[in-house]
Coordinates of C-alpha atoms and ligand atoms in Angstrom, one line a residue:
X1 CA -3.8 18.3 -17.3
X2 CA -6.5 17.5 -14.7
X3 CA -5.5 17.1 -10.9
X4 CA -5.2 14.1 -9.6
X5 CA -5.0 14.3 -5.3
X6 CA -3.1 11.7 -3.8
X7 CA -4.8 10.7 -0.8
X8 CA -2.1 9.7 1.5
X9 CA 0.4 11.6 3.9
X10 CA 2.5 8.6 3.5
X11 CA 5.8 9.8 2.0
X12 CA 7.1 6.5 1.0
X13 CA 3.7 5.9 -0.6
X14 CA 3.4 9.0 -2.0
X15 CA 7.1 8.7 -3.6
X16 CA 6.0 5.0 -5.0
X17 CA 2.3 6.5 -6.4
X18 CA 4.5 9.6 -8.0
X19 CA 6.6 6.6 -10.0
X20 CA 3.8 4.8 -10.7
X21 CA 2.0 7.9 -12.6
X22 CA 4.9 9.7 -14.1
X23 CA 3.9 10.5 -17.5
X24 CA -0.1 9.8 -17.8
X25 CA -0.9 13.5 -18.8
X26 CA -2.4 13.5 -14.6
X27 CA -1.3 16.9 -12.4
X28 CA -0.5 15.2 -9.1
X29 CA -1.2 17.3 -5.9
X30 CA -0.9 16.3 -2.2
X31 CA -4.0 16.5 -0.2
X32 CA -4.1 19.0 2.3
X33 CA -2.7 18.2 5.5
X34 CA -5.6 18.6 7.8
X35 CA -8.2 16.6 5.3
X36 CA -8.2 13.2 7.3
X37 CA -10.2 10.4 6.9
X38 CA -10.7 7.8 9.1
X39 CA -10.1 4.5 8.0
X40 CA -13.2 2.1 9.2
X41 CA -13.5 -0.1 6.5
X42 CA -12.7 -3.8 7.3
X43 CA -11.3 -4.8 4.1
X44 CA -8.6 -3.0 2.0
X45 CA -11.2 -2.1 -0.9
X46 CA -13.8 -0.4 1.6
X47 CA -10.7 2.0 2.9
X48 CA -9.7 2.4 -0.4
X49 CA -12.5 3.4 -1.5
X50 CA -13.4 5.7 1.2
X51 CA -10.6 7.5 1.1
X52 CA -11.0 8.3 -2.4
X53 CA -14.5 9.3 -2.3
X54 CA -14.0 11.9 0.5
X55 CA -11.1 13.4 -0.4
X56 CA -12.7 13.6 -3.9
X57 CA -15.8 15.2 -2.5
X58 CA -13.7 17.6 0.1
X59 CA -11.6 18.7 -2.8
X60 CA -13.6 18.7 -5.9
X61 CA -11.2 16.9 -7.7
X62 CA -10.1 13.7 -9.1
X63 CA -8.6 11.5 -6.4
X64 CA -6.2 8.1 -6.1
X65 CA -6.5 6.4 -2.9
X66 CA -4.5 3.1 -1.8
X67 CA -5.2 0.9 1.3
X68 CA -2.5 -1.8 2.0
X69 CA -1.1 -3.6 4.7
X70 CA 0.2 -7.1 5.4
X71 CA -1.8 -10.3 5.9
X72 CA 0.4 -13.0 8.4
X73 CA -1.0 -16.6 7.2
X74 CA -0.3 -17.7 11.3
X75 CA -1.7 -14.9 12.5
X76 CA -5.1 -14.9 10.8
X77 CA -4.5 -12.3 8.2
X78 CA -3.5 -10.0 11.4
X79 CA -2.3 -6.9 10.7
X80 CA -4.5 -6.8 7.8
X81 CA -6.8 -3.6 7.6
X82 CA -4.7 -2.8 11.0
X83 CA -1.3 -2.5 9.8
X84 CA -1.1 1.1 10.0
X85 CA -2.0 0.8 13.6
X86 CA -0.2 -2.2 15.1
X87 CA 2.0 0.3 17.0
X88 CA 3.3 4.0 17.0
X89 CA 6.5 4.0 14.9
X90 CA 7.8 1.5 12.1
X91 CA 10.1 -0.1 14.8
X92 CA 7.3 -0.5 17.4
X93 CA 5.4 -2.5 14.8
X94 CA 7.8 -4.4 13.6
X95 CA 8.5 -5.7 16.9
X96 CA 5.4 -6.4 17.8
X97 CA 4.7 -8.7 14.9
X98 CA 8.0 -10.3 15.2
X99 CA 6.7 -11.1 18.7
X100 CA 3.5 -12.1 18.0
X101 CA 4.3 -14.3 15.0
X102 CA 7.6 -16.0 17.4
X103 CA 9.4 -19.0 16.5
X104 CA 6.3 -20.2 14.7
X105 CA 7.6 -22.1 11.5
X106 CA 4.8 -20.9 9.1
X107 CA 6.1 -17.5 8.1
X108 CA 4.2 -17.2 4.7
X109 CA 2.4 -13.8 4.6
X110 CA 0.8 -11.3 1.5
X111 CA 0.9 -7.4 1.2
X112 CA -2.0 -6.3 -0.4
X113 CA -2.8 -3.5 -1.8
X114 CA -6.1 -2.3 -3.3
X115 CA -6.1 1.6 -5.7
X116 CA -9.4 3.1 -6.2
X117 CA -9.9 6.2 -7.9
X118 CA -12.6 8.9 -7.7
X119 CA -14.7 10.8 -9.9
X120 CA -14.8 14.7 -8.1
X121 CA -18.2 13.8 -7.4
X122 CA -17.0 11.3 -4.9
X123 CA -18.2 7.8 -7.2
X124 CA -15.6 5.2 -7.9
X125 CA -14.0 5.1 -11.5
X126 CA -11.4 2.3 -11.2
X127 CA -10.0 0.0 -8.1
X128 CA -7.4 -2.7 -8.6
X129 CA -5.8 -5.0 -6.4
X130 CA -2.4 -5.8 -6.5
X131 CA -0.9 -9.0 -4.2
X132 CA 2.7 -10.2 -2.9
X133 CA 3.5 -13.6 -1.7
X134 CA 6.7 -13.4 0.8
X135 CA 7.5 -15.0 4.4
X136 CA 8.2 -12.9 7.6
X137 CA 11.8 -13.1 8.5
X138 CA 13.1 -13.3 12.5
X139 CA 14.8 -10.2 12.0
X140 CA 14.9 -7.4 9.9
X141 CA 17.2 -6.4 6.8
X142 CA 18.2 -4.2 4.7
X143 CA 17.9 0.0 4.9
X144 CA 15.5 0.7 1.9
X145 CA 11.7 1.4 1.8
X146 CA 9.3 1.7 4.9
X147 CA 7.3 0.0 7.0
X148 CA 7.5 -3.5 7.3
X149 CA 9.7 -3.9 4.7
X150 CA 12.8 -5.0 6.3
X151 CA 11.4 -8.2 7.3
X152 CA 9.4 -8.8 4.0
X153 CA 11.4 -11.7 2.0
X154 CA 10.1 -12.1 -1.3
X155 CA 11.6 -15.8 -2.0
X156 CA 11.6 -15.4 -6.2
X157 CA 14.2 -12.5 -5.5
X158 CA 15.9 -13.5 -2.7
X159 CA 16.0 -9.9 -1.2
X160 CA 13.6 -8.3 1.6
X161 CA 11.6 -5.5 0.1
X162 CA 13.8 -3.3 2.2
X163 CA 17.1 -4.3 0.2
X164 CA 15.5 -4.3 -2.9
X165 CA 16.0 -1.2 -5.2
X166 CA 12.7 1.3 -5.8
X167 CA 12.9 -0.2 -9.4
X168 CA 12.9 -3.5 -8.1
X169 CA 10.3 -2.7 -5.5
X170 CA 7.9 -1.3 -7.8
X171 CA 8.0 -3.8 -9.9
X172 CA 7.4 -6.9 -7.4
X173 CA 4.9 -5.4 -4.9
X174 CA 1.4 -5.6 -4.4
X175 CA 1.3 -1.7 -5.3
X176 CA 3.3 -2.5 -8.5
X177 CA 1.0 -5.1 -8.9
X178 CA -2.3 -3.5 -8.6
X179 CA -1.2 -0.1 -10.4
X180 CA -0.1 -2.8 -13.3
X181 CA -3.4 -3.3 -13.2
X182 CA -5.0 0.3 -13.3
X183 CA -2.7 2.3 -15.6
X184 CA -4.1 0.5 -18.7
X185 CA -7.0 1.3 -17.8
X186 CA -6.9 4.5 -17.0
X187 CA -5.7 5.6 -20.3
X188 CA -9.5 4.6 -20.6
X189 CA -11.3 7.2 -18.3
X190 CA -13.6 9.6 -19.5
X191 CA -12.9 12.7 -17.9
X192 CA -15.8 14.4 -17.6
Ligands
LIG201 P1 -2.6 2.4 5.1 O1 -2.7 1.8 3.7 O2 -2.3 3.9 5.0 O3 -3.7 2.0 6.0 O4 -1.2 1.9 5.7 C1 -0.9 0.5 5.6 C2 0.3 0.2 6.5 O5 0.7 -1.1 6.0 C3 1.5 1.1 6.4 O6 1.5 2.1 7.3 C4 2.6 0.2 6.5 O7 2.8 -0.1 7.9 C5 2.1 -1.1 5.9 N1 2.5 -1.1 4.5 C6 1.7 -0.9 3.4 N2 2.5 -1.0 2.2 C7 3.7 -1.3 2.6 C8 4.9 -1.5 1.9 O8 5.0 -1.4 0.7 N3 6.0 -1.8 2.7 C9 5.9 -1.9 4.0 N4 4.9 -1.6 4.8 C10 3.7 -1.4 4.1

């Protein structure tokens, strides 16, 4: 089987990604610890992208890299490419957006989520993007998931991302999206 590092040290992304490639002949391995890369891209594909490429190159391997975060419609796309760093813990940026966003009326809002992969000479093979619609709630629900999850409603379900199952979750986000759009092909990949 040829390695396949997962660049994140996300453990809810890392436990989604496992689901995701369960069963497509890849040896998944965690990249090390002190490998990081600094995200200063200013759109989801460039820190994709990036991230794959250098971990490839660092490790000499294969490598899957996702960038994501969540686009607020009233707030200019804000987190966006900041997500990650809108405050220190999950709470703290939860907060803050709630703040930030107030009682304005238009809550609509998208996770994104862009894959790329990585040749081990550090050129791209594949990126998808994956996209889900939802609205920002004025408080959160439900125990599941990470990040901002618990005040992600996704209206077709009815349920917050956070009270959805993984099943369900994988299935309806924007990194169930864009990996619905990678795996087929990268039963395509020459792996040379
Ligand atoms: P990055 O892709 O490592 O830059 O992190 C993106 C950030 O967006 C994460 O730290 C979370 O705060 C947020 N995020 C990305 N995907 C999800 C998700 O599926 N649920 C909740 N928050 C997410």
């Amino acid at each position: 089987m040829t390695v396949l590092v997962v660049a994140t040290s996300n453990p809810g992304k890392l436990t989604e990604m496992q689901a995701h490639l369960a069963g497509l002949g890849w040896e998944l391995a965690l990249k090390p610890e002190a490998l990081e890369v600094e995200e200063t891209g200013d759109t989801f594909a460039e820190n994709a992208c990036l991230k794959a490429s250098e971990i490839a190159l660092a490790t000499g391997e294969w490598a899957i890299a996702d960038d994501s975060g969540l686009a607020v419609d009233a707030l200019d796309g804000a987190p966006g490419v900041y997500s990650a760093r809108y405050g220190k813990t999950d709470a703290d940026r939860i907060e803050r957006l709630l703040h930030e966003l107030g009682n304005e009326l238009n809550r609509d809002a998208q996770f994104v989520c862009v894959i790329a992969i990585a040749r081990p000479d550090g050129t791209i093979a594949l990126q998808a993007e994956g996209v889900c619609p939802g609205r920002i709630l004025h408080s959160p629900r439900g125990d599941g998931g990470f990040g901002y999850d618990p005040i992600f409603y996704v209206p077709e379900q009815r349920l917050t991302f956070a009270e959805m199952s993984r099943d369900q979750k994988r299935l309806f986000s924007h990194r169930g999206k864009a990996f619905e759009a990678l795996v087929p092909q990268l039963s395509q990949l020459t792996l040379s």
